[in-house]
Amino acid sequence: MTRYLRLIRIFTGATVSAQLEYRANFIGAVLSSLGQVGVALLAIGVLFGQGSDTVGGWTFREALLVTGFFILTEGFIAVFVQPNMSRIAEAIRTGNMDFTLLKPLDAQFSVSTRYLNVLRAPDLLIGLGLIVYAASALTTTPSGLLIAAVLYVSALTIVYCIWLALSTTAFWFVKTQNVAELFNGIFGAGRFPVTAFPLPVRFALTFIVPIALITTVPAQAMTGRLSPALAIASPLVAAGLFAVTRWFWLRAVASYTSASS
Amino acid sequence: MIRKTRVLFATRFAEMAEYRAEVIIWMLSGTISLVMMLVWMAQAAAAPGGQIRGYDGSEFATYFLSVWLVGQLLVVWVGWELDFMIRQGTLSPKLLRPLDPMWVEYAAHVAERFVRIGPMLVLLVIFSFLSGASFTRDLWAYPVALGLCILGFTCRFLYEYALGLLAFWTESSTAFSEVAWLLYAALGGLFAPLTFYPQWVQNIAVWTPFPYMLGLPAQLLAGKATLAQAGFGALILFGWVVVFWFARLLVWRLGLKKYGAVGA
């Protein structure tokens, strides 16, 4: 375990110093982070600007909480998940996956933690800031915050598992970045509370693609309106998905025959 | 000239037809207007009288599906392409040809529209059926909307091209393209019809090309815009096309000097 933690530190150091070489990129990244949040706020601002106090039963501040979780999750994907997952397909195509598999390390660990995109770290700060701002006007309890934190960890696990499962298909299909696009498209629904959608869509977003568990459920936990069923469902779904993707990954690696064969 | 155009178009079409599976995925991933459609429809259903600012559920469906359709016709990825070509040096052999590389890219984008249009119409029919959208019965609106789309696409292509060329100077030209997308999405009317926005945003938006390339053709298809508005929009778009044409030319000339200067 300590060995893995030490490795994470080394990986992080290497990838951060490699990225800081390109300073102009940072300005571009900050610009697009600010633009991103501006657009998210505009979307929700316009929605609430039409005279109604609630959207799907959520007040403005409560809905802002969901947007905060949405931006935070997008930041998590951009910083931690995507840089690694997008390289899996490339490594398989070029045969570099061989080296990863030969190392005396769990291969899923090394493909998942090797890279970081520090340039998108402002997204994490903006998301957190928005959550704090939204929560400051709401009544929250310490236990609510604790449950929200736990549920958000399961949410991030779900996000990671979906991405890993999609990227693992690269062992059979050469190109996968388009599948990631598809995920981003559907994940866009997570910027609003799930109750803002018509009933059939709400059902799909909860049970078919668990977007609701990622952004709405932690926000519900913070405002203390979470149903116990959903509170239990989120960690269960996360654990189940993790087991399934782990199994899927091991199967994919077992069937891997290098690039040239 | 005509033969050149035909060959250019035919080869780009063959290339794009190879990506047909990807084209469908790209189409499905542009879902933001569909998400907004669902949210607004639910909002309208909950509102007293079943409508918001004169839009009921099915009118929201019509507007946002039209936006989705127009958005599909306006997709431009040339910024990413240029960023890649300049960084990897694959631009160099293209400079040897007796043709501005812009036309190759333009032809590729236009050809892709023809690959896209079949599955797009199928999806449109399915979505309209599910959401209860109904498009305008005034037949003149369709060619007029198409004309605006062509102008809007050209406008977007030119400014994305100029932004992509910034890769000659900076490593973050794709970030500028992203910012441009955000402006396009916000002011174009991807999140709501422009009349729903605060007045000061509308006052700024009318001077930009964005409302006329996305929102206006969508309003035409939804039967909520007049021919006069379309003509006014076309004029403004045309003005911007001229501006962006020269901007692109300027960036291209300066960029080539810079490109040659480092010996690449």
Coordinates of C-alpha atoms in Angstrom, one line a residue:
Chain A
M1 CA 0.0 0.0 0.0
T2 CA 2.7 2.5 0.9
R3 CA 4.5 1.5 -2.2
Y4 CA 1.5 2.5 -4.3
L5 CA 1.2 5.8 -2.5
R6 CA 4.9 6.5 -3.1
L7 CA 4.4 5.7 -6.8
I8 CA 1.4 8.1 -7.0
R9 CA 3.7 10.8 -5.6
I10 CA 6.4 10.1 -8.2
F11 CA 3.9 9.9 -11.1
T12 CA 2.4 13.2 -10.0
G13 CA 5.8 14.9 -9.7
A14 CA 6.8 13.8 -13.2
T15 CA 3.6 14.8 -15.0
V16 CA 3.3 18.1 -13.2
S17 CA 6.8 19.2 -14.1
A18 CA 6.3 18.1 -17.7
Q19 CA 3.2 20.3 -18.0
L20 CA 4.6 23.4 -16.3
E21 CA 7.0 23.7 -19.2
Y22 CA 4.2 25.0 -21.3
R23 CA 3.1 28.2 -19.6
A24 CA 1.0 29.7 -22.3
N25 CA -1.2 26.6 -22.0
F26 CA -2.1 27.6 -18.5
I27 CA -3.6 30.9 -19.6
G28 CA -5.7 29.1 -22.2
A29 CA -6.8 26.5 -19.6
V30 CA -7.9 29.2 -17.2
L31 CA -9.8 31.0 -19.9
S32 CA -11.7 27.9 -20.8
S33 CA -12.4 27.0 -17.1
L34 CA -13.8 30.5 -16.5
G35 CA -15.8 30.3 -19.7
Q36 CA -17.1 26.8 -18.7
V37 CA -18.4 28.1 -15.4
G38 CA -19.8 31.2 -17.0
V39 CA -21.9 29.1 -19.3
A40 CA -23.0 26.7 -16.6
L41 CA -24.2 29.7 -14.5
L42 CA -25.9 31.3 -17.5
A43 CA -27.8 28.1 -18.3
I44 CA -29.1 27.9 -14.8
G45 CA -29.6 31.7 -14.5
V46 CA -31.7 31.9 -17.6
L47 CA -33.8 28.9 -16.3
F48 CA -34.5 30.7 -13.0
G49 CA -34.9 34.1 -14.6
Q50 CA -38.4 33.4 -16.0
G51 CA -40.3 34.1 -12.8
S52 CA -40.5 30.7 -11.2
D53 CA -38.7 30.1 -7.9
T54 CA -38.1 26.4 -8.3
V55 CA -36.9 24.0 -11.0
G56 CA -38.1 20.5 -10.4
G57 CA -38.8 21.5 -6.8
W58 CA -35.3 22.9 -6.2
T59 CA -34.6 26.5 -5.3
F60 CA -31.9 28.5 -7.0
R61 CA -29.3 27.9 -4.3
E62 CA -30.1 24.2 -4.2
A63 CA -29.8 23.9 -8.0
L64 CA -26.6 25.8 -7.8
L65 CA -25.3 23.1 -5.5
V66 CA -25.9 20.5 -8.2
T67 CA -24.1 22.7 -10.7
G68 CA -21.2 22.9 -8.3
F69 CA -21.0 19.2 -8.0
F70 CA -21.3 19.0 -11.8
I71 CA -18.3 21.4 -12.4
L72 CA -16.3 19.6 -9.6
T73 CA -16.9 16.3 -11.3
E74 CA -16.0 17.7 -14.7
G75 CA -12.8 18.9 -13.1
F76 CA -12.1 15.5 -11.6
I77 CA -12.6 13.9 -15.0
A78 CA -10.4 16.5 -16.8
V79 CA -7.6 16.3 -14.1
F80 CA -7.5 12.7 -13.1
V81 CA -9.5 10.4 -15.4
Q82 CA -9.3 11.6 -19.0
P83 CA -5.5 12.1 -19.2
N84 CA -5.0 8.4 -18.3
M85 CA -7.9 6.8 -20.0
S86 CA -7.4 8.5 -23.3
R87 CA -3.9 7.0 -23.4
I88 CA -5.0 3.4 -23.0
A89 CA -6.2 3.1 -26.6
E90 CA -3.0 4.7 -27.9
A91 CA -0.8 2.3 -25.8
I92 CA -2.7 -0.7 -27.2
R93 CA -2.3 0.6 -30.8
T94 CA 1.4 1.3 -30.5
G95 CA 2.2 -1.8 -28.4
N96 CA 3.3 0.3 -25.4
M97 CA 0.8 -1.6 -23.3
D98 CA 3.4 -4.4 -23.3
F99 CA 5.7 -2.4 -21.0
T100 CA 2.9 -1.5 -18.6
L101 CA 1.8 -5.2 -18.3
L102 CA 5.4 -6.3 -17.7
K103 CA 5.9 -4.1 -14.7
P104 CA 5.6 -5.7 -11.3
L105 CA 2.7 -3.5 -10.6
D106 CA -1.0 -3.8 -10.9
A107 CA -1.7 -2.8 -14.5
Q108 CA -5.0 -1.2 -13.7
F109 CA -3.3 0.9 -11.1
S110 CA -0.6 2.1 -13.4
V111 CA -2.9 3.0 -16.3
S112 CA -5.2 4.9 -14.0
T113 CA -2.7 7.0 -12.1
R114 CA 0.2 7.7 -14.4
Y115 CA -0.9 11.1 -15.7
L116 CA -2.6 14.3 -14.4
N117 CA -3.7 17.4 -16.2
V118 CA -2.9 20.0 -13.7
L119 CA -4.0 22.8 -16.0
R120 CA -7.6 21.9 -15.4
A121 CA -7.2 22.1 -11.6
P122 CA -8.9 25.5 -11.5
D123 CA -12.1 23.6 -12.4
L124 CA -11.8 21.7 -9.1
L125 CA -11.5 25.0 -7.2
I126 CA -14.4 26.6 -9.0
G127 CA -16.6 23.6 -8.4
L128 CA -15.7 23.6 -4.7
G129 CA -16.2 27.3 -4.4
L130 CA -19.6 27.1 -6.0
I131 CA -20.6 24.3 -3.6
V132 CA -19.5 26.3 -0.6
Y133 CA -21.2 29.5 -1.9
A134 CA -24.5 27.6 -2.5
A135 CA -24.4 25.8 0.8
S136 CA -23.7 28.9 2.8
A137 CA -27.3 30.1 2.3
L138 CA -28.8 26.7 3.0
T139 CA -29.2 24.9 6.3
T140 CA -26.8 22.0 6.5
T141 CA -26.0 19.7 9.3
P142 CA -22.6 18.1 10.0
S143 CA -24.0 14.6 9.5
G144 CA -25.5 15.8 6.2
L145 CA -22.1 17.0 5.0
L146 CA -20.5 13.8 6.1
I147 CA -23.1 11.7 4.2
A148 CA -22.7 13.9 1.2
A149 CA -18.9 13.4 1.2
V150 CA -19.3 9.7 1.4
L151 CA -21.9 9.6 -1.4
Y152 CA -19.7 11.9 -3.5
V153 CA -16.8 9.4 -3.2
S154 CA -19.1 6.7 -4.5
A155 CA -20.1 9.1 -7.3
L156 CA -16.5 9.6 -8.3
T157 CA -16.0 5.8 -8.2
I158 CA -19.0 5.4 -10.6
V159 CA -17.5 8.0 -12.9
Y160 CA -14.1 6.3 -12.9
C161 CA -15.6 2.9 -13.5
I162 CA -17.7 4.0 -16.4
W163 CA -14.7 5.7 -18.0
L164 CA -12.5 2.6 -17.4
A165 CA -15.0 0.3 -18.8
L166 CA -15.4 2.4 -21.9
S167 CA -11.7 2.7 -22.3
T168 CA -11.1 -1.0 -21.8
T169 CA -13.1 -1.7 -24.9
A170 CA -10.0 -0.4 -26.7
F171 CA -8.6 -3.9 -26.3
W172 CA -11.1 -5.0 -28.9
F173 CA -11.9 -1.8 -30.8
V174 CA -8.9 0.3 -31.7
K175 CA -10.6 3.7 -31.2
T176 CA -12.4 4.7 -28.1
Q177 CA -12.2 8.5 -27.7
N178 CA -15.5 8.8 -29.4
V179 CA -17.1 6.7 -26.7
A180 CA -15.8 9.2 -24.2
E181 CA -17.5 12.0 -26.2
L182 CA -20.7 10.1 -25.8
F183 CA -20.2 9.9 -22.1
N184 CA -19.6 13.7 -21.9
G185 CA -22.8 14.3 -23.9
I186 CA -25.0 12.3 -21.6
F187 CA -23.1 13.6 -18.5
G188 CA -24.2 17.1 -19.5
A189 CA -27.6 16.2 -18.1
G190 CA -25.9 16.2 -14.6
R191 CA -25.8 20.0 -14.5
F192 CA -29.4 20.1 -13.4
P193 CA -31.2 18.3 -10.5
V194 CA -32.7 15.1 -11.9
T195 CA -36.2 16.1 -10.9
A196 CA -36.0 18.9 -13.5
F197 CA -36.5 16.3 -16.2
P198 CA -39.7 14.6 -17.4
L199 CA -40.4 11.4 -15.6
P200 CA -39.2 8.8 -18.1
V201 CA -35.9 10.6 -18.6
R202 CA -35.6 10.9 -14.8
F203 CA -35.9 7.1 -14.6
A204 CA -33.3 6.6 -17.3
L205 CA -30.9 9.0 -15.6
T206 CA -31.2 7.2 -12.3
F207 CA -31.3 3.5 -13.2
I208 CA -29.9 3.1 -16.7
V209 CA -27.1 5.7 -16.8
P210 CA -26.6 6.6 -13.1
I211 CA -26.0 10.4 -13.7
A212 CA -28.4 11.2 -10.9
L213 CA -26.2 9.4 -8.4
I214 CA -23.2 11.6 -9.4
T215 CA -24.5 15.1 -9.0
T216 CA -28.1 15.1 -7.6
V217 CA -27.7 12.6 -4.8
P218 CA -24.7 14.3 -3.0
A219 CA -26.6 17.6 -3.2
Q220 CA -29.7 16.0 -1.8
A221 CA -27.6 14.6 1.1
M222 CA -26.3 18.1 1.9
T223 CA -29.8 19.7 2.0
G224 CA -31.2 16.8 4.0
R225 CA -33.8 15.7 1.6
L226 CA -32.2 12.4 0.6
S227 CA -34.3 9.2 0.7
P228 CA -32.6 6.4 2.5
A229 CA -33.1 4.1 -0.5
L230 CA -30.9 6.3 -2.7
A231 CA -28.4 6.8 0.1
I232 CA -27.8 3.1 0.2
A233 CA -28.1 2.6 -3.6
S234 CA -25.2 4.9 -4.5
P235 CA -22.4 3.0 -2.6
L236 CA -23.9 -0.3 -3.7
V237 CA -23.9 0.8 -7.4
A238 CA -20.3 2.1 -7.0
A239 CA -19.1 -1.2 -5.4
G240 CA -20.9 -3.3 -8.0
L241 CA -19.6 -1.2 -10.9
F242 CA -16.1 -1.4 -9.5
A243 CA -16.2 -5.2 -9.3
V244 CA -17.6 -5.5 -12.8
T245 CA -15.1 -3.2 -14.4
R246 CA -12.2 -4.9 -12.5
W247 CA -13.4 -8.2 -13.9
F248 CA -13.8 -6.7 -17.3
W249 CA -10.3 -5.2 -17.2
L250 CA -8.7 -8.5 -16.2
R251 CA -10.5 -10.3 -19.0
A252 CA -9.4 -7.7 -21.5
V253 CA -5.7 -7.9 -20.3
A254 CA -5.9 -11.7 -20.6
S255 CA -7.0 -11.5 -24.2
Y256 CA -4.4 -8.9 -25.1
T257 CA -1.9 -10.2 -27.7
S258 CA 0.3 -7.1 -28.3
A259 CA 0.2 -4.8 -31.3
S260 CA 2.0 -6.9 -33.8
S261 CA 0.3 -10.2 -33.4
Chain B
M1 CA -11.8 25.4 -61.5
I2 CA -15.1 23.4 -61.5
R3 CA -13.1 20.1 -62.0
K4 CA -10.8 21.0 -59.2
T5 CA -13.8 21.6 -56.9
R6 CA -15.4 18.4 -57.9
V7 CA -12.3 16.3 -57.3
L8 CA -11.7 18.0 -54.0
F9 CA -15.3 17.4 -52.9
A10 CA -15.4 13.7 -54.1
T11 CA -12.2 12.8 -52.3
R12 CA -13.2 14.5 -49.0
F13 CA -16.6 12.8 -49.2
A14 CA -14.9 9.4 -49.6
E15 CA -12.8 10.2 -46.6
M16 CA -15.7 11.3 -44.5
A17 CA -17.8 8.3 -45.5
E18 CA -15.2 6.1 -43.8
Y19 CA -16.0 7.8 -40.5
R20 CA -19.8 7.2 -40.7
A21 CA -19.9 5.4 -37.4
E22 CA -18.0 8.2 -35.7
V23 CA -20.3 10.8 -37.3
I24 CA -23.3 9.2 -35.6
I25 CA -21.5 9.2 -32.2
W26 CA -20.5 12.9 -32.7
M27 CA -24.1 13.7 -33.5
L28 CA -25.3 12.0 -30.3
S29 CA -22.7 13.6 -28.2
G30 CA -24.0 17.1 -29.1
T31 CA -26.8 16.7 -26.6
I32 CA -26.8 19.9 -24.7
S33 CA -29.7 21.4 -26.6
L34 CA -31.7 18.1 -26.1
V35 CA -30.9 18.3 -22.3
M36 CA -32.2 21.9 -22.3
M37 CA -35.2 20.9 -24.3
L38 CA -36.2 18.3 -21.6
V39 CA -35.7 20.7 -18.8
W40 CA -37.7 23.5 -20.4
M41 CA -40.5 21.1 -21.3
A42 CA -40.7 20.0 -17.7
Q43 CA -40.6 23.7 -16.6
A44 CA -43.4 24.6 -18.9
A45 CA -45.5 21.6 -17.8
A46 CA -45.1 22.8 -14.2
A47 CA -45.8 26.5 -14.9
P48 CA -49.3 27.9 -14.4
G49 CA -51.0 27.8 -17.8
G50 CA -48.6 25.3 -19.1
Q51 CA -46.4 27.9 -20.8
I52 CA -43.4 30.2 -20.2
R53 CA -43.2 33.5 -22.2
G54 CA -45.6 32.1 -24.8
Y55 CA -43.8 28.8 -25.2
D56 CA -45.6 25.6 -24.3
G57 CA -44.0 22.2 -24.1
S58 CA -44.3 21.4 -27.8
E59 CA -43.0 24.8 -28.8
F60 CA -40.0 24.3 -26.6
A61 CA -39.5 20.9 -28.3
T62 CA -39.7 22.5 -31.7
Y63 CA -37.3 25.3 -30.9
F64 CA -34.7 23.0 -29.3
L65 CA -34.9 20.3 -31.9
S66 CA -34.4 23.0 -34.5
V67 CA -31.4 24.3 -32.6
W68 CA -30.1 20.8 -32.5
L69 CA -30.6 20.4 -36.2
V70 CA -29.0 23.7 -37.1
G71 CA -26.1 23.0 -34.6
Q72 CA -25.5 19.8 -36.5
L73 CA -25.1 21.7 -39.8
L74 CA -22.7 24.2 -38.1
V75 CA -20.3 21.7 -36.6
V76 CA -16.7 22.9 -37.2
W77 CA -13.5 21.1 -36.0
V78 CA -11.0 22.9 -38.2
G79 CA -9.3 24.5 -35.1
W80 CA -8.3 21.1 -33.7
E81 CA -7.1 20.0 -37.2
L82 CA -4.9 23.1 -37.6
D83 CA -3.5 22.8 -34.1
F84 CA -2.5 19.2 -34.9
M85 CA -1.1 20.0 -38.4
I86 CA 1.0 22.9 -37.2
R87 CA 2.3 21.1 -34.1
Q88 CA 3.1 17.8 -36.0
G89 CA 4.4 19.6 -39.1
T90 CA 2.0 17.9 -41.5
L91 CA 1.1 21.3 -42.7
S92 CA 4.4 21.6 -44.6
P93 CA 3.7 19.3 -47.5
K94 CA 0.2 20.9 -47.9
L95 CA 1.9 24.2 -48.5
L96 CA 3.6 22.9 -51.6
R97 CA 0.3 22.4 -53.3
P98 CA -1.0 25.2 -55.6
L99 CA -4.1 25.5 -53.4
D100 CA -4.7 27.2 -50.1
P101 CA -5.1 24.3 -47.5
M102 CA -8.2 26.1 -46.3
W103 CA -10.2 24.9 -49.3
V104 CA -9.3 21.2 -48.5
E105 CA -10.6 21.7 -45.0
Y106 CA -13.7 23.5 -46.2
A107 CA -14.5 20.7 -48.6
A108 CA -14.0 18.1 -45.9
H109 CA -16.5 19.9 -43.7
V110 CA -19.1 20.3 -46.4
A111 CA -18.7 16.7 -47.4
E112 CA -19.2 15.6 -43.8
R113 CA -22.6 17.3 -43.8
F114 CA -23.7 15.0 -46.6
V115 CA -22.7 11.9 -44.6
R116 CA -24.4 13.4 -41.5
I117 CA -27.7 14.3 -43.1
G118 CA -29.3 10.9 -43.5
P119 CA -29.0 9.6 -39.9
M120 CA -29.7 13.2 -38.7
L121 CA -33.1 13.3 -40.3
V122 CA -33.9 9.8 -39.0
L123 CA -33.0 11.0 -35.4
L124 CA -35.0 14.2 -36.0
V125 CA -38.1 12.3 -36.9
I126 CA -37.8 10.0 -33.8
F127 CA -37.1 12.9 -31.5
S128 CA -40.0 15.0 -32.9
F129 CA -42.3 12.0 -32.5
L130 CA -41.2 11.5 -28.9
S131 CA -41.4 15.1 -27.9
G132 CA -44.4 16.3 -29.9
A133 CA -42.5 18.9 -31.9
S134 CA -44.1 20.4 -35.0
F135 CA -42.2 22.5 -37.5
T136 CA -43.5 25.4 -39.5
R137 CA -45.8 24.8 -42.5
D138 CA -44.5 27.9 -44.3
L139 CA -42.4 26.3 -47.0
W140 CA -40.4 29.5 -47.7
A141 CA -38.8 29.2 -44.2
Y142 CA -36.8 26.0 -45.1
P143 CA -34.7 27.4 -48.0
V144 CA -34.2 30.7 -46.1
A145 CA -33.1 28.8 -42.9
L146 CA -30.7 26.7 -45.1
G147 CA -29.3 29.8 -46.6
L148 CA -28.7 31.3 -43.1
C149 CA -27.1 28.0 -42.1
I150 CA -24.7 28.2 -45.0
L151 CA -23.7 31.7 -44.1
G152 CA -23.5 30.8 -40.5
F153 CA -21.3 27.8 -41.2
T154 CA -19.0 29.8 -43.3
C155 CA -18.7 32.5 -40.7
R156 CA -18.0 29.9 -38.0
F157 CA -15.5 28.1 -40.2
L158 CA -13.5 31.3 -40.8
Y159 CA -13.2 32.4 -37.2
E160 CA -12.4 28.9 -36.0
Y161 CA -9.8 28.7 -38.8
A162 CA -8.2 32.0 -37.6
L163 CA -8.3 30.8 -34.0
G164 CA -6.7 27.5 -35.0
L165 CA -3.9 29.3 -36.8
L166 CA -2.9 30.9 -33.5
A167 CA -1.1 27.6 -32.9
F168 CA 1.7 29.2 -34.9
W169 CA 2.4 31.3 -31.8
T170 CA 0.9 29.5 -28.8
E171 CA 0.4 26.0 -27.6
S172 CA -3.1 26.7 -26.4
S173 CA -5.0 27.5 -29.6
T174 CA -7.6 24.7 -28.8
A175 CA -8.4 26.6 -25.6
F176 CA -9.3 29.6 -27.7
S177 CA -11.6 27.5 -29.8
E178 CA -13.3 26.3 -26.7
V179 CA -13.9 29.8 -25.5
A180 CA -15.3 30.6 -29.0
W181 CA -17.6 27.6 -28.6
L182 CA -18.8 28.9 -25.2
L183 CA -19.7 32.3 -26.8
Y184 CA -21.4 30.6 -29.6
A185 CA -23.4 28.3 -27.2
A186 CA -24.3 31.1 -24.9
L187 CA -25.3 33.9 -27.4
G188 CA -26.5 31.6 -30.1
G189 CA -29.4 30.4 -28.0
L190 CA -28.4 26.9 -27.1
F191 CA -29.7 27.2 -23.6
A192 CA -32.9 29.2 -24.2
P193 CA -34.4 31.3 -26.9
L194 CA -32.5 34.6 -26.9
T195 CA -35.6 36.6 -25.8
F196 CA -35.4 34.7 -22.4
Y197 CA -32.0 36.3 -21.7
P198 CA -31.5 39.4 -19.6
Q199 CA -31.8 42.5 -21.7
W200 CA -28.2 43.6 -21.4
V201 CA -27.0 40.2 -22.8
Q202 CA -29.5 40.5 -25.7
N203 CA -28.1 44.0 -26.4
I204 CA -24.6 42.6 -26.7
A205 CA -25.7 39.6 -28.6
V206 CA -27.4 41.4 -31.5
W207 CA -24.0 42.8 -32.6
T208 CA -22.3 39.3 -32.7
P209 CA -22.9 36.8 -35.4
F210 CA -24.0 34.1 -33.0
P211 CA -27.8 34.7 -32.7
Y212 CA -28.1 34.8 -36.5
M213 CA -26.2 31.6 -37.1
L214 CA -28.0 29.3 -34.6
G215 CA -31.0 30.9 -33.0
L216 CA -32.5 32.6 -36.0
P217 CA -32.6 29.7 -38.4
A218 CA -34.0 27.6 -35.5
Q219 CA -36.7 30.2 -35.0
L220 CA -37.5 30.1 -38.7
L221 CA -38.0 26.4 -38.6
A222 CA -40.1 26.8 -35.5
G223 CA -42.3 29.4 -37.3
K224 CA -41.3 32.1 -34.9
A225 CA -39.3 34.4 -37.1
T226 CA -40.2 36.6 -40.1
L227 CA -38.6 37.0 -43.5
A228 CA -37.5 40.5 -42.6
Q229 CA -35.7 39.3 -39.5
A230 CA -34.0 36.6 -41.7
G231 CA -32.9 39.2 -44.2
F232 CA -31.5 41.4 -41.4
G233 CA -29.7 38.4 -39.9
A234 CA -28.3 37.5 -43.3
L235 CA -26.9 41.0 -43.8
I236 CA -25.1 41.0 -40.4
L237 CA -23.8 37.5 -41.0
F238 CA -22.5 38.5 -44.3
G239 CA -20.7 41.4 -42.7
W240 CA -19.1 39.1 -40.2
V241 CA -18.1 36.7 -43.0
V242 CA -16.2 39.5 -44.7
V243 CA -14.5 40.6 -41.5
F244 CA -13.5 37.0 -40.6
W245 CA -12.3 36.4 -44.2
F246 CA -9.7 39.2 -43.9
A247 CA -8.9 38.3 -40.3
R248 CA -8.1 34.8 -41.4
L249 CA -6.0 36.0 -44.3
L250 CA -4.0 38.3 -42.1
V251 CA -3.3 35.6 -39.4
W252 CA -2.4 33.2 -42.2
R253 CA 0.1 35.5 -43.8
L254 CA 1.7 36.5 -40.5
G255 CA 1.7 32.9 -39.3
L256 CA 3.4 31.5 -42.4
K257 CA 6.2 34.0 -41.9
K258 CA 6.6 32.8 -38.3
Y259 CA 6.4 29.2 -39.4
G260 CA 9.2 29.6 -41.9
A261 CA 11.3 31.6 -39.5
V262 CA 11.9 28.7 -37.2
G263 CA 13.0 26.5 -40.0
A264 CA 10.1 24.1 -39.8

